[in-house]
PDB file of C-alpha atoms and ligand atoms in Angstrom:
ATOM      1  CA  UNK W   1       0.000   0.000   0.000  1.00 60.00           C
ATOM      2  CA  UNK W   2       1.450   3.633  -0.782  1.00 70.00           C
ATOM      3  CA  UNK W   3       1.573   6.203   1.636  1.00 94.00           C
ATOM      4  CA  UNK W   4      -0.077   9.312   0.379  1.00 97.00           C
ATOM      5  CA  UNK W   5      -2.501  12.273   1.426  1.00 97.00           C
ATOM      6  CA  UNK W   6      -4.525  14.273  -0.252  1.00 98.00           C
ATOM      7  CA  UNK W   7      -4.694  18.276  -0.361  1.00 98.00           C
ATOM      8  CA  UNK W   8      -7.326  20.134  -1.530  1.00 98.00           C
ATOM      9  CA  UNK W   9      -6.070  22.264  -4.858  1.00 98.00           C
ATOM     10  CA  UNK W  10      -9.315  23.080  -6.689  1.00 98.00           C
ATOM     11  CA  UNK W  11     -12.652  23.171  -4.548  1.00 98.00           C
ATOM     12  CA  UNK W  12     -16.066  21.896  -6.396  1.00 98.00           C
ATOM     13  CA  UNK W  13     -17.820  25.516  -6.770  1.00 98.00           C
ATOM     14  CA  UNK W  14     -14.786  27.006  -8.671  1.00 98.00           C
ATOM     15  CA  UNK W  15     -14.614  24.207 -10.510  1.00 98.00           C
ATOM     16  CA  UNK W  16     -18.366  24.937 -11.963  1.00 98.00           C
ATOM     17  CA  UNK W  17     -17.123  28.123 -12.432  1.00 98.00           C
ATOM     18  CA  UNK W  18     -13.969  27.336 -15.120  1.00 98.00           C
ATOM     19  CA  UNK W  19     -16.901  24.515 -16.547  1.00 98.00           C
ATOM     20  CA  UNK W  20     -19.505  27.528 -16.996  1.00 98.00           C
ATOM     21  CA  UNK W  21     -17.133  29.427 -19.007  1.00 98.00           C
ATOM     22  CA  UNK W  22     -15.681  27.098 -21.032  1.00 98.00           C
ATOM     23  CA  UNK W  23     -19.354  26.060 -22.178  1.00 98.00           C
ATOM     24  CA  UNK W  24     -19.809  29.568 -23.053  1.00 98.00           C
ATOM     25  CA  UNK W  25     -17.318  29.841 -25.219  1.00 98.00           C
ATOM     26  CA  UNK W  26     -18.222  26.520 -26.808  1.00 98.00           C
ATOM     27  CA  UNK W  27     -21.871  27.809 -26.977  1.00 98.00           C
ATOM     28  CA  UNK W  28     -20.191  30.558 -29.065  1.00 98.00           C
ATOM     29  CA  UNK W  29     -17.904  29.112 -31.058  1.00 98.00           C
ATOM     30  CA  UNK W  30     -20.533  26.170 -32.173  1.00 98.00           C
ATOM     31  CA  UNK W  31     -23.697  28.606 -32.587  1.00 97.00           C
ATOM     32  CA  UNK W  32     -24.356  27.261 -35.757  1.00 91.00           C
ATOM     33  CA  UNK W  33     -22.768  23.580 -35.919  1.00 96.00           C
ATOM     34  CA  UNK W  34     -24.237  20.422 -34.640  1.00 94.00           C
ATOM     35  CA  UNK W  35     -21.583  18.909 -32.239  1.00 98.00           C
ATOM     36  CA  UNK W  36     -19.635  15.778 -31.464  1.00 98.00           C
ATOM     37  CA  UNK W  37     -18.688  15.538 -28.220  1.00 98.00           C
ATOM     38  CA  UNK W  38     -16.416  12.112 -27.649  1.00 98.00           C
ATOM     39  CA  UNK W  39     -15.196  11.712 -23.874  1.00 98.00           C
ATOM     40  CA  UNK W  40     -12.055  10.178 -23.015  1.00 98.00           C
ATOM     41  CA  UNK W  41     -12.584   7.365 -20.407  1.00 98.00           C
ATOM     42  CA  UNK W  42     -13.271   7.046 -17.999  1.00 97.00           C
ATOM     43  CA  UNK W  43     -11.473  10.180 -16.344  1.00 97.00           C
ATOM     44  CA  UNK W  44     -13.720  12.393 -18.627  1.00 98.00           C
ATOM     45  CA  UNK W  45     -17.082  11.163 -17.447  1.00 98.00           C
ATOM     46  CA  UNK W  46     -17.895  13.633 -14.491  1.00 98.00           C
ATOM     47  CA  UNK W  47     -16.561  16.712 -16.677  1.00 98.00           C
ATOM     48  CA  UNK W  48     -18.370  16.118 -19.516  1.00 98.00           C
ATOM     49  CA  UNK W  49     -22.009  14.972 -17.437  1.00 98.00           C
ATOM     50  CA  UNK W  50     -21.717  18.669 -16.128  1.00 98.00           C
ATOM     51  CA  UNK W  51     -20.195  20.267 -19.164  1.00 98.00           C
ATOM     52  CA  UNK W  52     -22.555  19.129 -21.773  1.00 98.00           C
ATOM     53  CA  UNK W  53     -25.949  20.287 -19.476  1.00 98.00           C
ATOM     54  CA  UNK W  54     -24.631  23.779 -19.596  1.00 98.00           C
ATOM     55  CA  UNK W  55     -24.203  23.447 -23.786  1.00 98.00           C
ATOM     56  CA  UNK W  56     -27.407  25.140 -25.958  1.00 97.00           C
ATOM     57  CA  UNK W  57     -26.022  23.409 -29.014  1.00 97.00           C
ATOM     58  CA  UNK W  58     -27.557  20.584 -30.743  1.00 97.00           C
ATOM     59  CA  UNK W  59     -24.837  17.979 -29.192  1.00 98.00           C
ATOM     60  CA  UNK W  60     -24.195  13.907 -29.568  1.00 98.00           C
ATOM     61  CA  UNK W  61     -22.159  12.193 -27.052  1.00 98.00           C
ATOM     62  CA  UNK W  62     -19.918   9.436 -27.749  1.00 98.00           C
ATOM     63  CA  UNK W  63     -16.827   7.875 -25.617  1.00 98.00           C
ATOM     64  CA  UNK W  64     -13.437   6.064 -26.158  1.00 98.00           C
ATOM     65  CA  UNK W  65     -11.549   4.263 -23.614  1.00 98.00           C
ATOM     66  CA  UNK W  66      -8.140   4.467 -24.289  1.00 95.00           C
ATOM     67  CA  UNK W  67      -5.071   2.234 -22.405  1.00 90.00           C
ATOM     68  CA  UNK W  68      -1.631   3.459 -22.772  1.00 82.00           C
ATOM     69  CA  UNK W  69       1.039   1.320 -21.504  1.00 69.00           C
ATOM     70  CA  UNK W  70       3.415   2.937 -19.116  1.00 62.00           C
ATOM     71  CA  UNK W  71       4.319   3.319 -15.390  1.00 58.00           C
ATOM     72  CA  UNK W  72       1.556   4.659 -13.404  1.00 56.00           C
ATOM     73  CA  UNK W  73       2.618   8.518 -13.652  1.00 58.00           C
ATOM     74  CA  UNK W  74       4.036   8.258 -17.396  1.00 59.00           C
ATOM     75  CA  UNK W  75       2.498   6.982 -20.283  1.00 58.00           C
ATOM     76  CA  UNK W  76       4.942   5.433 -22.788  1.00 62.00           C
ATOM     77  CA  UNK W  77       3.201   6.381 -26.028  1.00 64.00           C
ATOM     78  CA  UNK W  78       1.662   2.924 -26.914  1.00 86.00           C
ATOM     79  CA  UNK W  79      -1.490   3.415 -26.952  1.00 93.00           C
ATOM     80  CA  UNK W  80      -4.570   1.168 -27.838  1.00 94.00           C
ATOM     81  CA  UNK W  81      -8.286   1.738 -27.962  1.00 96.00           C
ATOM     82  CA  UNK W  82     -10.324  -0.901 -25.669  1.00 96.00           C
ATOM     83  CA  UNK W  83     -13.837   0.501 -26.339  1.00 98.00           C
ATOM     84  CA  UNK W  84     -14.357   2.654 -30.052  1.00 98.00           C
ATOM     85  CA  UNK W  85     -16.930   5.071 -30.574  1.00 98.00           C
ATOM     86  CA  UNK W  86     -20.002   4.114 -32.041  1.00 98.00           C
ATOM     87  CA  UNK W  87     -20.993   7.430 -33.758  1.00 98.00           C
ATOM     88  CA  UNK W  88     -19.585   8.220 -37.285  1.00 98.00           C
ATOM     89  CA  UNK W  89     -17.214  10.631 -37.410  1.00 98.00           C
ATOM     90  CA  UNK W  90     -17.113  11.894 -41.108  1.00 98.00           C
ATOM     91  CA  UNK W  91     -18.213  15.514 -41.738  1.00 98.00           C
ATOM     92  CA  UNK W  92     -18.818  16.292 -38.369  1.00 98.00           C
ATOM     93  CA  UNK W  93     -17.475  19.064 -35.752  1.00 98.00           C
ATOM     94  CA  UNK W  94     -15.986  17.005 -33.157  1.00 98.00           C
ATOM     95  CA  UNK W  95     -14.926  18.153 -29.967  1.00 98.00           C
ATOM     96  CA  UNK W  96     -12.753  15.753 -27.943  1.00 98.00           C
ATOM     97  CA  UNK W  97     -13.301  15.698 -24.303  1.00 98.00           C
ATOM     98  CA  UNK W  98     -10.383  14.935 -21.966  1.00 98.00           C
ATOM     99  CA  UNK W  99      -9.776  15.135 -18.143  1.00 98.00           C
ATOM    100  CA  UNK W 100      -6.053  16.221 -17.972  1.00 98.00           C
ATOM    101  CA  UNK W 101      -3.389  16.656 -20.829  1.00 98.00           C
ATOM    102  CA  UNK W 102       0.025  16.017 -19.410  1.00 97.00           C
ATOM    103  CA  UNK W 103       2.632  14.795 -21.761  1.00 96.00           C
ATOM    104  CA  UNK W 104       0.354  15.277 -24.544  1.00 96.00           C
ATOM    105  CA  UNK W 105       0.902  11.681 -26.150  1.00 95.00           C
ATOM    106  CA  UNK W 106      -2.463  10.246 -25.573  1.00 95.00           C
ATOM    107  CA  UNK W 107      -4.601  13.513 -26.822  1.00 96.00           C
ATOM    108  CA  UNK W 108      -2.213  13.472 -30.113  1.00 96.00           C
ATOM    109  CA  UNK W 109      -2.611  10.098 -30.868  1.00 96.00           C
ATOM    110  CA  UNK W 110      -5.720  10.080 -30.904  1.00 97.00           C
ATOM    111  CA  UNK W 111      -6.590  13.309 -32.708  1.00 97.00           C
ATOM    112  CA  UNK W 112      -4.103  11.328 -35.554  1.00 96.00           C
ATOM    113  CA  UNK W 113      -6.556   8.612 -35.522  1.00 96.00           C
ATOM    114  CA  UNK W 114      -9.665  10.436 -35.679  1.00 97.00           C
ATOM    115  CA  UNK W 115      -8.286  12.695 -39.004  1.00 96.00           C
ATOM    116  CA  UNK W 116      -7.912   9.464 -40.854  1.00 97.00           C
ATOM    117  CA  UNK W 117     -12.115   9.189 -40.485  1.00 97.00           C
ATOM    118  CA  UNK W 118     -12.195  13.338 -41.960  1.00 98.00           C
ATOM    119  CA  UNK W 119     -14.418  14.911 -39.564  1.00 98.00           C
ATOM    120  CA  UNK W 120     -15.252  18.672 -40.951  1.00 98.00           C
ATOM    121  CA  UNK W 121     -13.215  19.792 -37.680  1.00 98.00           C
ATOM    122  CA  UNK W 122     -11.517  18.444 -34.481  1.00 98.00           C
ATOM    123  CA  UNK W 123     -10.878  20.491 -31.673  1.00 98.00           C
ATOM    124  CA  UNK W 124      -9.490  19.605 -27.742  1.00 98.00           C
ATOM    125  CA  UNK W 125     -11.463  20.724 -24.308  1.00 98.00           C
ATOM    126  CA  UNK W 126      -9.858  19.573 -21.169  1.00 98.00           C
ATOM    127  CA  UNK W 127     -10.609  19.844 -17.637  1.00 98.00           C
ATOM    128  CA  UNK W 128      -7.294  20.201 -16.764  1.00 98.00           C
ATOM    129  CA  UNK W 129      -3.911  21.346 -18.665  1.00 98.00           C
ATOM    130  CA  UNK W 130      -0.566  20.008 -16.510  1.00 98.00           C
ATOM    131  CA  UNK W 131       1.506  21.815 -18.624  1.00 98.00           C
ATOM    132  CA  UNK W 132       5.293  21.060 -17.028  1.00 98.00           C
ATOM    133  CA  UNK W 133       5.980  18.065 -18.786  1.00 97.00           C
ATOM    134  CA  UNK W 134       4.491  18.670 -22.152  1.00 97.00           C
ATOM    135  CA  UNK W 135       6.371  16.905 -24.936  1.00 96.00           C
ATOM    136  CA  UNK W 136       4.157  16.460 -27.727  1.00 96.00           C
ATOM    137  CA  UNK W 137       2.631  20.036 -28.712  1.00 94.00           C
ATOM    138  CA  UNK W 138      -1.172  19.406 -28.993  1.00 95.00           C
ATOM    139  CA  UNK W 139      -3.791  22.463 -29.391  1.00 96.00           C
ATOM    140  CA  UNK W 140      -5.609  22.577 -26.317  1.00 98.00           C
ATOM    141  CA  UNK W 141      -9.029  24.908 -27.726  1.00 98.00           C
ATOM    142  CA  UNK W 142     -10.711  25.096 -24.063  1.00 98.00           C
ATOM    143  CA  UNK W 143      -9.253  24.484 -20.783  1.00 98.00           C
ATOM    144  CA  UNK W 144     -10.706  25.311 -17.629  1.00 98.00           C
ATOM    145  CA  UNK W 145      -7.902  25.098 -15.210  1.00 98.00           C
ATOM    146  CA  UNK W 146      -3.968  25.066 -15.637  1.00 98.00           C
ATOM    147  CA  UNK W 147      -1.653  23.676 -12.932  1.00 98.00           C
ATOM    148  CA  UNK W 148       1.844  23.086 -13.548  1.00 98.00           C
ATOM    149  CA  UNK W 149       2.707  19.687 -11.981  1.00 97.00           C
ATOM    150  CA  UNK W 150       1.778  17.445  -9.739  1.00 97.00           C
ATOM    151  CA  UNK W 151      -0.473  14.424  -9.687  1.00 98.00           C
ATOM    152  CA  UNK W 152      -4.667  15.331  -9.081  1.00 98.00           C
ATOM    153  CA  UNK W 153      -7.546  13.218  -8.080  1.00 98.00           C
ATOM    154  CA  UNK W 154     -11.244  13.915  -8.027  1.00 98.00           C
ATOM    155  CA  UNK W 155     -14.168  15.119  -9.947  1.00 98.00           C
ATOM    156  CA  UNK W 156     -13.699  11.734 -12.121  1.00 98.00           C
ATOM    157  CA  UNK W 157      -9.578  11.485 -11.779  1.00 98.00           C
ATOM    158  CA  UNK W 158      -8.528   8.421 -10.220  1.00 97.00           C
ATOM    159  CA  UNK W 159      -4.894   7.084  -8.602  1.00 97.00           C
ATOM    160  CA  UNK W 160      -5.282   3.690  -9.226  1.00 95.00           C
ATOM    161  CA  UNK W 161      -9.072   3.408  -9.809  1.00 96.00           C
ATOM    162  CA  UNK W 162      -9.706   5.698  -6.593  1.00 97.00           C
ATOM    163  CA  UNK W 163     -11.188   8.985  -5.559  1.00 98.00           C
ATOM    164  CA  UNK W 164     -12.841   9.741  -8.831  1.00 98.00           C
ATOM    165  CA  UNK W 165     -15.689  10.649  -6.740  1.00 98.00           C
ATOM    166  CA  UNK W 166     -14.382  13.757  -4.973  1.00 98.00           C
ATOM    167  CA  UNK W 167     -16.588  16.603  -5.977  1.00 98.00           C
ATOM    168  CA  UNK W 168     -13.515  18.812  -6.015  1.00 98.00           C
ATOM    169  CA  UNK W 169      -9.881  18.212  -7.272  1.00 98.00           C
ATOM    170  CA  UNK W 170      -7.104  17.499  -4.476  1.00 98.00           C
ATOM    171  CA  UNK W 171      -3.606  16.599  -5.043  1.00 98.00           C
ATOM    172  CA  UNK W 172      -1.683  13.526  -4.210  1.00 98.00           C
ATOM    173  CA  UNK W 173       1.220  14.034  -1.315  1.00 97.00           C
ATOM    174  CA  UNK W 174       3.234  11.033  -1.623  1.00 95.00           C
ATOM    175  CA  UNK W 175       4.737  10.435   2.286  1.00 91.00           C
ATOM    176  CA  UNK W 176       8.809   9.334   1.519  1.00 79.00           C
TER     177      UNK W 176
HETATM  178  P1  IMP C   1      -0.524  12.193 -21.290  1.00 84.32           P
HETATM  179  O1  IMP C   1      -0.613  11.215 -22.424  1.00 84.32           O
HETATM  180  O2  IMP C   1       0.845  12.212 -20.676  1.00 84.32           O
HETATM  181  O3  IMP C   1      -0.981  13.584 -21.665  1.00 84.32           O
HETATM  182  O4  IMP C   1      -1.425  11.621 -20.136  1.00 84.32           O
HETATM  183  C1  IMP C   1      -2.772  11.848 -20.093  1.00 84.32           C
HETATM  184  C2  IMP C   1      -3.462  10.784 -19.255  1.00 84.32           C
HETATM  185  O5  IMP C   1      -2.706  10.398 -18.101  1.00 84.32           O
HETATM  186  C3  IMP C   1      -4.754  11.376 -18.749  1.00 84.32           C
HETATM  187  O6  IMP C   1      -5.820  11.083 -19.631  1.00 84.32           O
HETATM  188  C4  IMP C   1      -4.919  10.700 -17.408  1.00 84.32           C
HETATM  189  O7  IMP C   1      -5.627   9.480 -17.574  1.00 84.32           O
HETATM  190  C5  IMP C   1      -3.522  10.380 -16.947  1.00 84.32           C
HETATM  191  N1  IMP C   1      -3.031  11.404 -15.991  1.00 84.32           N
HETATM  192  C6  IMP C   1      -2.026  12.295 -16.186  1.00 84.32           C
HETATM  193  N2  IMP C   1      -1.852  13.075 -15.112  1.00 84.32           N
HETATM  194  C7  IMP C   1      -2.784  12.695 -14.210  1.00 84.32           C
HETATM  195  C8  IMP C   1      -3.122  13.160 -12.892  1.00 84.32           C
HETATM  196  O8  IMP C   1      -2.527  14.096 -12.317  1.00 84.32           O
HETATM  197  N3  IMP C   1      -4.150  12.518 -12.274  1.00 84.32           N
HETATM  198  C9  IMP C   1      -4.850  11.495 -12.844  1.00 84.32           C
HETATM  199  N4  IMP C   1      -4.572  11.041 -14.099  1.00 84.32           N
HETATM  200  C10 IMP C   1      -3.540  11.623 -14.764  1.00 84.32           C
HETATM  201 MG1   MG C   2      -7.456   9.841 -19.082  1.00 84.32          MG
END
């Protein structure tokens, strides 16, 4: 068993706050397109329940689960897709829905894979952008909060399949 606490970084009502303005923006931005929305699991699940009730665009919700091999913190780059979407993707506006974009590997990969089924338009919205160890440059359209480092859990993050159900977002302290 690892020894760890948690802090609290980012409490639940500010969250909603970043969420509310980011679906502004996409209201916005996709006044006049009907919209994909595909959610990364299963980190993305309690961002996008909440974002896509605040969207006024006509919106269809799909989801990929995605496993990248790698140590727990890392991921090595091989990645494979355990669950596809079901929607087609061709011609439409597609708006990829993440939970946190650290590296950048997994978001890239799989915005390479969607292009090859020429959707009119891909775009990125994460919950969170951990922008310290970015290695692959990947547009990141809407973020609602930035942290440099660190390792989060709650409001659907997990370490090791746990606290995804913290209504705000806390950080791991690992006890040497
Ligand atoms: P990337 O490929 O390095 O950008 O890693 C992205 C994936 O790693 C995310 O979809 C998460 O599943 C996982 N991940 C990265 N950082 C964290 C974190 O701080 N908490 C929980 N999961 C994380
Ligand atoms: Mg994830």
């Amino acid at each position: 068993m690892e020894d760890y606490q948690l802090t609290p970084l980012i409490p639940a009502k500010d969250l909603h706050k970043h969420v509310d303005a980011v679906a502004a923006r996409i209201n916005l931005d996709y006044a006049d397109k009907n919209l994909l929305l595909i959610g990364i699991l299963k980190g993305s699940f309690v961002f996008l329940a909440d974002l896509m009730r605040l969207l006024t665009v006509p919106v269809e919700i799909d989801f990929v689960r995605l496993a990248s091999y790698g140590t727990k913190s890392e991921t090595s780059g091989k990645i494979q897709i355990t669950k596809d979407i079901e929607l087609p993707v061709q011609g439409r506006h597609v708006l990829i829905v993440e939970d946190i974009v650290d590296t950048g590997t997994t978001i890239a990969w799989y915005m390479e894979r969607l292009r090859t089924y020429q959707p009119a338009s891909v775009r990125v919205c994460t919950l969170i952008d951990k922008y310290e160890r970015r290695s692959v440059e990947v547009p990141l359209d809407y973020v609602c909060v930035r942290i440099e480092k660190g390792f989060v859990v709650g409001y659907g993050l997990d370490f090791s399949e746990k606290h995804r159900h913290l209504p705000g977002i806390y950080e791991v302290q690992f006890n040497q």
